[in-house]
Amino acid sequence: MIIDIHGHYTTAPPALEAWRMRQIAAFDAGAPAPLASELQISDDELRDSIASNQLGKMRERGIDLTVFSPRASFMAHHIGDFATSAAWAALNNALCHRVSQLFPDHFIGAAMLPQSPGVDPASCIPELERCVKEYGFVAINLNPDPSGGHWTSPPLTDRHWYPIYEKMVEYDIPAMIHVSTSCNACFHTTGAHYINADTTAFMQLLSGDLFRDFPTLKFVIPHGGGAAPYHWGRYRGLAQEMKKPLLQDHLLNNVFFDTCVYHQPGIDLLTRVIPVDNVLFASEMIGAVRGIDPETGHHYDDTRRYIDAAHLTPEQRHQIYEGNARRVYPRLDAALSSRGLT
Amino acid sequence: MIIDIHGHYTTAPPALEAWRMRQIAAFDAGAPAPLASELQISDDELRDSIASNQLGKMRERGIDLTVFSPRASFMAHHIGDFATSAAWAALNNALCHRVSQLFPDHFIGAAMLPQSPGVDPASCIPELERCVKEYGFVAINLNPDPSGGHWTSPPLTDRHWYPIYEKMVEYDIPAMIHVSTSCNACFHTTGAHYINADTTAFMQLLSGDLFRDFPTLKFVIPHGGGAAPYHWGRYRGLAQEMKKPLLQDHLLNNVFFDTCVYHQPGIDLLTRVIPVDNVLFASEMIGAVRGIDPETGHHYDDTRRYIDAAHLTPEQRHQIYEGNARRVYPRLDAALSSRGLT
């Protein structure tokens, strides 16, 4: 089967965004926030929003299952305070859960966390627990910069983040390191902030020794690892100057890259440079880049075509499409196994 | 000939750093700054610092000429105020000028600017003019983030920067977009901040229409263009969504990438994806990555080996090694031509 580990609910019914606008307006005005119950979206509306969009494209492209999380750019953890993020995360996670119940063969959830700048990440644990225990989610998205482009939180290797890591280890769930909208005019959200965050997170992990403290912790760095694979020689050299072990030993038991790289040469580099065990299929469809590439006649984000065309053996392709995802996301594997999919 | 367009004076005599430490201490204490004349470095000291380091490696690697600028990580524009940066830039540019006079066949200068966060970039023009008119420098390094990792300046497409661009056009000099030390704990200087800045600058230029106002303005994005070539499909797709022209037409008459990518697969991607007219040879030697790659037995930053091994015709290699540099740096071409090197 083909598992896409990186899909966001970017086509949610417009009532969701309308609720968010009311929430932000209320926060700005110091007025009471809208109630969660004021957001009413029917199962039919959810079905429609998925069937004609995400699921339609999955079927066209032969993708069986997507690890599905709330829209990344809408997390906007920098808006409001913890209560704002808590209400917003709860609504979004609940919607992804409902989608996974409506289409259980095709979607399984990953949680957005109610992060807020300057707030202890331990505050995210109740939502994380609900998503794992009640919703059966198999991963979380962790925003290394809840300030939205001002980078005011400590690096990911800091003990600041340990409460989250302890829960990840306890539940055996990986985190995708994924920022949200940039509110810094220097950083275009999907063209700079996302890619920079991937690169930044990778370098934070390289500089530290986090996996000594958490040997089973697993991170997925999206968007093909930002700049890291392209500059792999630089990173090998920097690790060497810092007297770190080889990257293979220092990071690659714990750090994985997705395939959200939207052209053949990029995927060719990724699969040439990064061990196949560390590459997980993903498209981030329907996401930042929705057009058709005039050079190929296919959608830029139809990453399956690039993987199919890359110099890989059938066994390697199977690892990228399914095997690695089931290893890195043990709860996904358990869910599939419980359905007889081994 | 082989021209390295990206070398910094990283091996300056220790008296330079000692002077800087005194300057910073004085600023912090509110005491008078040390005088420029208190820095005394003899020609012999300069010769020694170059002959056994930068020039030795250039000879080993067959590099004829380096476009030589002050050490990037030492620019540290975030320290002190404009007067601090002005004095520091003047000292550093003067040293690079002296090196270029001591070794005129091997070094030609590029200027650091006395940028300071929140200060009008027009304040940099007297130093820029001195460097071009008196020192014969052929380029500048422009820091898009003088705050050192807090990104408090407007994007490069903002009119804020136009005074610099007007002078660049007047003198026909390109700018390398190059940040300095990060004082944000999230960003490792050479492993994250440098690469992020390259990606950020590229996306700023993609999002805007700066070259309508300045059709002859030229920027070099160092470190192989950050993440841009690896994610070229993403950037083509984002430009398409923004209704911009094809990148070839929108940016590639004005934006160039150097070859500071420290492994063969990275250079192979760069030369496969980016038109050869837009790739300029560089190593940033002696810089961030000084070790020997155990996978090859050669220095990571010996980028000539990667270019020599890339799938390029002799004509294309000549463009990357010399032709493009002479086209993008017209004052370099004029200097070489005046010496009979055509």
Coordinates of C-alpha atoms in Angstrom, one line a residue, chain A:
Chain A
M1 CA 0.0 0.0 0.0
I2 CA 1.0 3.6 -0.4
I3 CA 0.9 5.8 2.7
D4 CA 1.2 9.6 2.5
I5 CA 2.5 10.7 5.9
H6 CA 1.9 14.4 5.3
G7 CA -1.5 15.7 4.5
H8 CA -3.3 18.6 6.1
Y9 CA -7.1 19.3 6.1
T10 CA -6.8 22.4 3.9
T11 CA -10.2 22.0 2.4
A12 CA -12.3 22.1 5.6
P13 CA -15.8 23.7 5.2
P14 CA -15.7 27.5 5.3
A15 CA -17.6 27.5 8.6
L16 CA -14.3 26.5 10.3
E17 CA -12.5 29.6 9.1
A18 CA -15.5 31.8 9.9
W19 CA -15.4 30.5 13.5
R20 CA -11.7 31.3 13.7
M21 CA -12.3 34.8 12.5
R22 CA -14.9 35.3 15.3
Q23 CA -12.5 33.8 17.8
I24 CA -9.7 36.2 16.8
A25 CA -12.0 39.2 16.7
A26 CA -13.3 38.3 20.2
F27 CA -9.7 38.0 21.5
D28 CA -8.7 41.3 20.0
A29 CA -11.8 43.0 21.4
G30 CA -11.4 41.4 24.9
A31 CA -14.9 39.8 24.4
P32 CA -15.9 36.3 25.2
A33 CA -14.7 33.7 22.7
P34 CA -17.3 31.9 20.6
L35 CA -18.2 28.5 22.0
A36 CA -16.9 25.3 20.3
S37 CA -20.5 24.3 20.0
E38 CA -21.2 27.2 17.8
L39 CA -19.3 25.5 15.0
Q40 CA -21.7 23.2 13.3
I41 CA -20.4 21.1 10.4
S42 CA -22.4 18.1 9.3
D43 CA -21.0 14.7 8.3
D44 CA -22.2 15.4 4.8
E45 CA -20.3 18.6 4.6
L46 CA -17.1 16.8 5.9
R47 CA -17.6 14.0 3.3
D48 CA -18.1 16.5 0.5
S49 CA -15.0 18.5 1.5
I50 CA -12.9 15.4 1.4
A51 CA -14.4 13.2 -1.4
S52 CA -14.0 15.8 -4.1
N53 CA -10.7 17.1 -2.9
Q54 CA -8.1 15.1 -0.9
L55 CA -9.6 11.7 -1.5
G56 CA -10.2 12.4 -5.1
K57 CA -6.6 13.2 -5.7
M58 CA -5.4 10.3 -3.5
R59 CA -7.4 8.0 -5.8
E60 CA -6.0 9.6 -9.0
R61 CA -2.5 9.1 -7.7
G62 CA -2.9 5.7 -6.1
I63 CA -2.4 6.8 -2.5
D64 CA -4.2 4.5 -0.1
L65 CA -3.9 6.2 3.2
T66 CA -3.0 9.7 4.5
V67 CA -1.7 10.7 7.9
F68 CA -4.0 13.7 8.2
S69 CA -3.6 16.7 10.4
P70 CA -5.1 20.1 10.7
R71 CA -4.1 22.8 8.2
A72 CA -0.6 23.8 9.2
S73 CA -0.8 27.4 8.1
F74 CA -4.0 27.8 10.1
M75 CA -2.5 26.6 13.4
A76 CA -1.2 30.2 13.8
H77 CA 0.0 29.5 17.4
H78 CA 1.1 33.2 17.7
I79 CA -2.5 34.4 17.7
G80 CA -4.1 35.0 21.1
D81 CA -3.1 33.1 24.2
F82 CA -3.1 29.5 25.4
A83 CA -6.9 29.4 25.7
T84 CA -7.2 30.6 22.1
S85 CA -4.9 27.8 20.9
A86 CA -6.5 25.2 23.1
A87 CA -10.0 25.8 21.7
W88 CA -8.7 26.1 18.2
A89 CA -6.6 22.9 18.4
A90 CA -9.4 21.0 19.9
L91 CA -11.8 21.9 17.1
N92 CA -9.3 21.1 14.4
N93 CA -8.3 17.8 15.9
A94 CA -11.9 16.8 16.3
L95 CA -12.6 17.5 12.7
C96 CA -9.6 15.4 11.5
H97 CA -10.9 12.6 13.8
R98 CA -14.3 12.8 12.3
V99 CA -12.8 12.6 8.8
S100 CA -10.8 9.5 9.9
Q101 CA -14.0 7.9 11.1
L102 CA -15.9 8.8 7.9
F103 CA -13.1 7.4 5.8
P104 CA -11.3 4.9 8.1
D105 CA -9.5 3.2 5.2
H106 CA -8.0 6.4 3.9
F107 CA -7.3 8.7 6.8
I108 CA -5.7 8.4 10.2
G109 CA -5.1 11.4 12.4
A110 CA -2.1 13.4 13.5
A111 CA -2.6 16.1 16.2
M112 CA -2.0 19.8 16.1
L113 CA -0.9 21.0 19.6
P114 CA -2.3 24.0 21.4
Q115 CA 1.1 25.7 21.6
S116 CA 1.3 29.4 22.5
P117 CA 4.5 31.5 22.6
G118 CA 6.0 31.6 26.0
V119 CA 3.7 29.0 27.4
D120 CA 5.1 25.8 28.9
P121 CA 4.8 23.0 26.3
A122 CA 3.5 20.7 29.1
S123 CA 0.2 22.6 28.6
C124 CA -0.2 20.7 25.4
I125 CA -0.4 17.3 27.0
P126 CA -4.1 17.0 27.7
E127 CA -4.9 17.6 24.0
L128 CA -2.1 15.3 23.0
E129 CA -3.5 12.5 25.3
R130 CA -7.0 13.0 24.0
C131 CA -5.9 12.7 20.4
V132 CA -3.9 9.5 21.1
K133 CA -6.3 7.8 23.5
E134 CA -9.7 8.9 22.3
Y135 CA -9.1 9.6 18.6
G136 CA -6.5 7.0 17.8
F137 CA -4.1 9.6 16.3
V138 CA -0.7 8.2 15.4
A139 CA 1.6 11.3 15.5
I140 CA 1.8 15.0 16.4
N141 CA 2.9 18.1 14.6
L142 CA 5.3 20.1 16.8
N143 CA 5.9 23.7 16.0
P144 CA 9.4 24.7 16.9
D145 CA 8.5 28.4 16.6
P146 CA 5.0 29.1 18.0
S147 CA 5.8 32.9 17.6
G148 CA 5.3 32.6 13.9
G149 CA 8.7 33.7 12.5
H150 CA 10.3 35.4 15.5
W151 CA 11.9 32.3 16.9
T152 CA 11.5 33.2 20.5
S153 CA 11.4 29.6 21.9
P154 CA 14.5 27.6 22.9
P155 CA 16.0 25.1 20.4
L156 CA 14.4 21.7 20.2
T157 CA 17.2 20.2 22.2
D158 CA 16.4 22.4 25.2
R159 CA 14.7 20.8 28.3
H160 CA 11.8 23.3 27.6
W161 CA 10.4 20.7 25.2
Y162 CA 11.0 17.6 27.3
P163 CA 7.5 17.2 28.6
I164 CA 6.3 16.7 25.0
Y165 CA 9.1 14.3 24.3
E166 CA 8.3 12.2 27.4
K167 CA 4.8 11.8 26.2
M168 CA 5.9 10.9 22.6
V169 CA 8.1 8.2 24.1
E170 CA 5.4 6.9 26.4
Y171 CA 2.9 6.7 23.5
D172 CA 5.5 5.8 20.8
I173 CA 4.4 8.5 18.5
P174 CA 6.7 10.6 16.2
A175 CA 6.5 14.3 15.8
M176 CA 6.6 16.1 12.5
I177 CA 8.4 19.3 13.0
H178 CA 6.1 21.8 11.3
V179 CA 5.8 25.5 11.7
S180 CA 2.7 27.6 10.8
T181 CA 2.0 30.9 9.2
S182 CA 4.8 33.5 9.4
C183 CA 3.9 36.8 10.8
N184 CA 7.4 38.1 10.1
A185 CA 7.3 40.0 6.8
C186 CA 10.8 38.7 5.9
F187 CA 9.6 35.1 5.7
H188 CA 7.0 33.9 3.1
T189 CA 5.1 31.2 4.9
T190 CA 5.4 28.3 2.5
G191 CA 8.4 29.5 0.5
A192 CA 10.7 30.5 3.3
H193 CA 9.4 29.9 6.8
Y194 CA 8.6 26.3 6.3
I195 CA 11.8 25.4 4.6
N196 CA 13.9 27.4 7.0
A197 CA 12.3 25.7 10.0
D198 CA 13.1 22.3 8.6
T199 CA 16.7 23.4 8.1
T200 CA 16.8 25.1 11.5
A201 CA 15.4 22.0 13.3
F202 CA 17.8 19.7 11.6
M203 CA 20.8 21.9 12.7
Q204 CA 19.5 22.2 16.2
L205 CA 19.3 18.4 16.5
L206 CA 22.8 18.1 14.9
S207 CA 24.3 20.6 17.4
G208 CA 22.8 18.8 20.4
D209 CA 22.7 15.3 21.9
L210 CA 19.0 15.0 22.4
F211 CA 18.8 11.4 21.5
R212 CA 21.1 10.4 24.3
D213 CA 18.3 11.4 26.6
F214 CA 15.6 10.0 24.3
P215 CA 17.0 7.1 22.3
T216 CA 13.6 6.2 20.9
L217 CA 12.3 9.7 20.1
K218 CA 11.5 10.1 16.4
F219 CA 11.2 13.3 14.4
V220 CA 10.0 13.7 10.8
I221 CA 11.4 16.7 9.1
P222 CA 9.0 17.6 6.3
H223 CA 9.5 19.2 2.9
G224 CA 12.3 16.9 2.1
G225 CA 14.3 18.0 5.1
G226 CA 14.4 21.7 4.1
A227 CA 17.9 22.3 2.8
A228 CA 19.6 19.5 4.8
P229 CA 20.0 16.8 2.0
Y230 CA 21.1 19.4 -0.6
H231 CA 23.8 20.5 1.9
W232 CA 24.5 17.1 3.3
G233 CA 28.3 17.5 2.9
R234 CA 28.1 20.8 4.8
Y235 CA 26.2 19.0 7.6
R236 CA 28.6 16.1 7.7
G237 CA 31.5 18.5 7.9
L238 CA 29.9 20.6 10.6
A239 CA 29.2 17.5 12.7
Q240 CA 32.8 16.5 12.2
E241 CA 34.0 19.9 13.4
M242 CA 31.8 19.6 16.5
K243 CA 33.2 16.2 17.2
K244 CA 29.8 14.6 16.8
P245 CA 29.5 11.0 15.5
L246 CA 28.8 10.4 11.9
L247 CA 25.3 11.7 11.0
Q248 CA 24.2 8.1 10.4
D249 CA 24.8 7.3 14.0
H250 CA 24.2 10.8 15.5
L251 CA 20.8 11.5 14.0
L252 CA 19.5 8.9 11.5
N253 CA 18.1 6.5 14.1
N254 CA 15.8 9.3 15.1
V255 CA 15.4 11.7 12.3
F256 CA 13.5 11.1 9.1
F257 CA 12.7 13.1 5.9
D258 CA 9.5 13.2 3.9
T259 CA 9.3 13.4 0.1
C260 CA 7.6 16.8 -0.3
V261 CA 10.0 18.0 -2.9
Y262 CA 8.3 19.0 -6.0
H263 CA 10.5 18.1 -8.9
Q264 CA 12.4 15.0 -10.1
P265 CA 16.0 16.3 -9.5
G266 CA 15.2 17.1 -5.9
I267 CA 13.8 13.6 -5.2
D268 CA 16.8 12.1 -7.0
L269 CA 19.1 14.0 -4.7
L270 CA 17.1 13.0 -1.6
T271 CA 17.1 9.3 -2.5
R272 CA 20.7 9.4 -3.5
V273 CA 22.0 11.1 -0.3
I274 CA 19.7 10.0 2.5
P275 CA 19.6 6.3 3.4
V276 CA 16.4 4.8 2.1
D277 CA 15.4 3.8 5.7
N278 CA 15.0 7.5 6.5
V279 CA 12.8 8.6 3.6
L280 CA 9.0 8.5 4.0
F281 CA 6.6 9.1 1.2
A282 CA 4.5 12.3 1.4
S283 CA 3.0 14.9 -0.8
E284 CA 1.5 17.6 1.5
M285 CA -1.3 17.6 -1.1
I286 CA -3.6 19.7 -1.1
G287 CA -1.1 22.2 0.0
A288 CA 1.2 25.1 -0.9
V289 CA 1.8 24.2 -4.5
R290 CA -1.4 23.2 -6.3
G291 CA -0.6 23.9 -9.9
I292 CA 0.4 21.8 -12.9
D293 CA 4.1 21.9 -13.8
P294 CA 4.2 23.0 -17.5
E295 CA 7.5 21.1 -17.8
T296 CA 5.8 17.7 -17.0
G297 CA 2.1 18.3 -17.5
H298 CA 1.5 16.9 -14.0
H299 CA 0.8 18.5 -10.6
Y300 CA 4.0 19.7 -8.9
D301 CA 2.9 17.9 -5.7
D302 CA 2.2 14.6 -7.4
T303 CA 5.4 13.2 -5.7
R304 CA 4.5 9.6 -6.4
R305 CA 5.7 10.2 -10.0
Y306 CA 9.1 11.3 -8.8
I307 CA 9.5 8.3 -6.5
D308 CA 8.4 5.9 -9.2
A309 CA 10.9 7.5 -11.6
A310 CA 13.8 7.6 -9.1
H311 CA 16.6 5.0 -9.2
L312 CA 15.2 2.7 -6.5
T313 CA 14.7 -1.0 -6.3
P314 CA 11.1 -2.3 -5.8
E315 CA 12.1 -3.1 -2.2
Q316 CA 13.4 0.4 -1.6
R317 CA 10.3 1.8 -3.1
H318 CA 8.2 -0.3 -0.8
Q319 CA 10.1 1.0 2.2
I320 CA 9.5 4.6 1.2
Y321 CA 5.8 4.0 0.4
E322 CA 4.9 1.8 3.3
G323 CA 7.6 0.0 5.3
N324 CA 9.3 3.1 6.8
A325 CA 6.0 4.7 7.7
R326 CA 4.9 1.6 9.6
R327 CA 8.2 1.5 11.4
V328 CA 8.3 5.2 12.3
Y329 CA 4.6 5.4 13.2
P330 CA 4.1 2.3 15.4
R331 CA 0.5 3.2 16.1
L332 CA -0.2 3.4 12.4
D333 CA 1.2 0.0 12.0
A334 CA -0.9 -1.4 14.8
A335 CA -4.0 0.2 13.4
L336 CA -3.3 -1.4 10.0
S337 CA -2.4 -4.7 11.5
S338 CA -5.6 -4.8 13.5
R339 CA -7.5 -4.5 10.2
G340 CA -5.6 -7.4 8.8
L341 CA -3.2 -5.3 6.7
T342 CA 0.2 -6.7 7.4

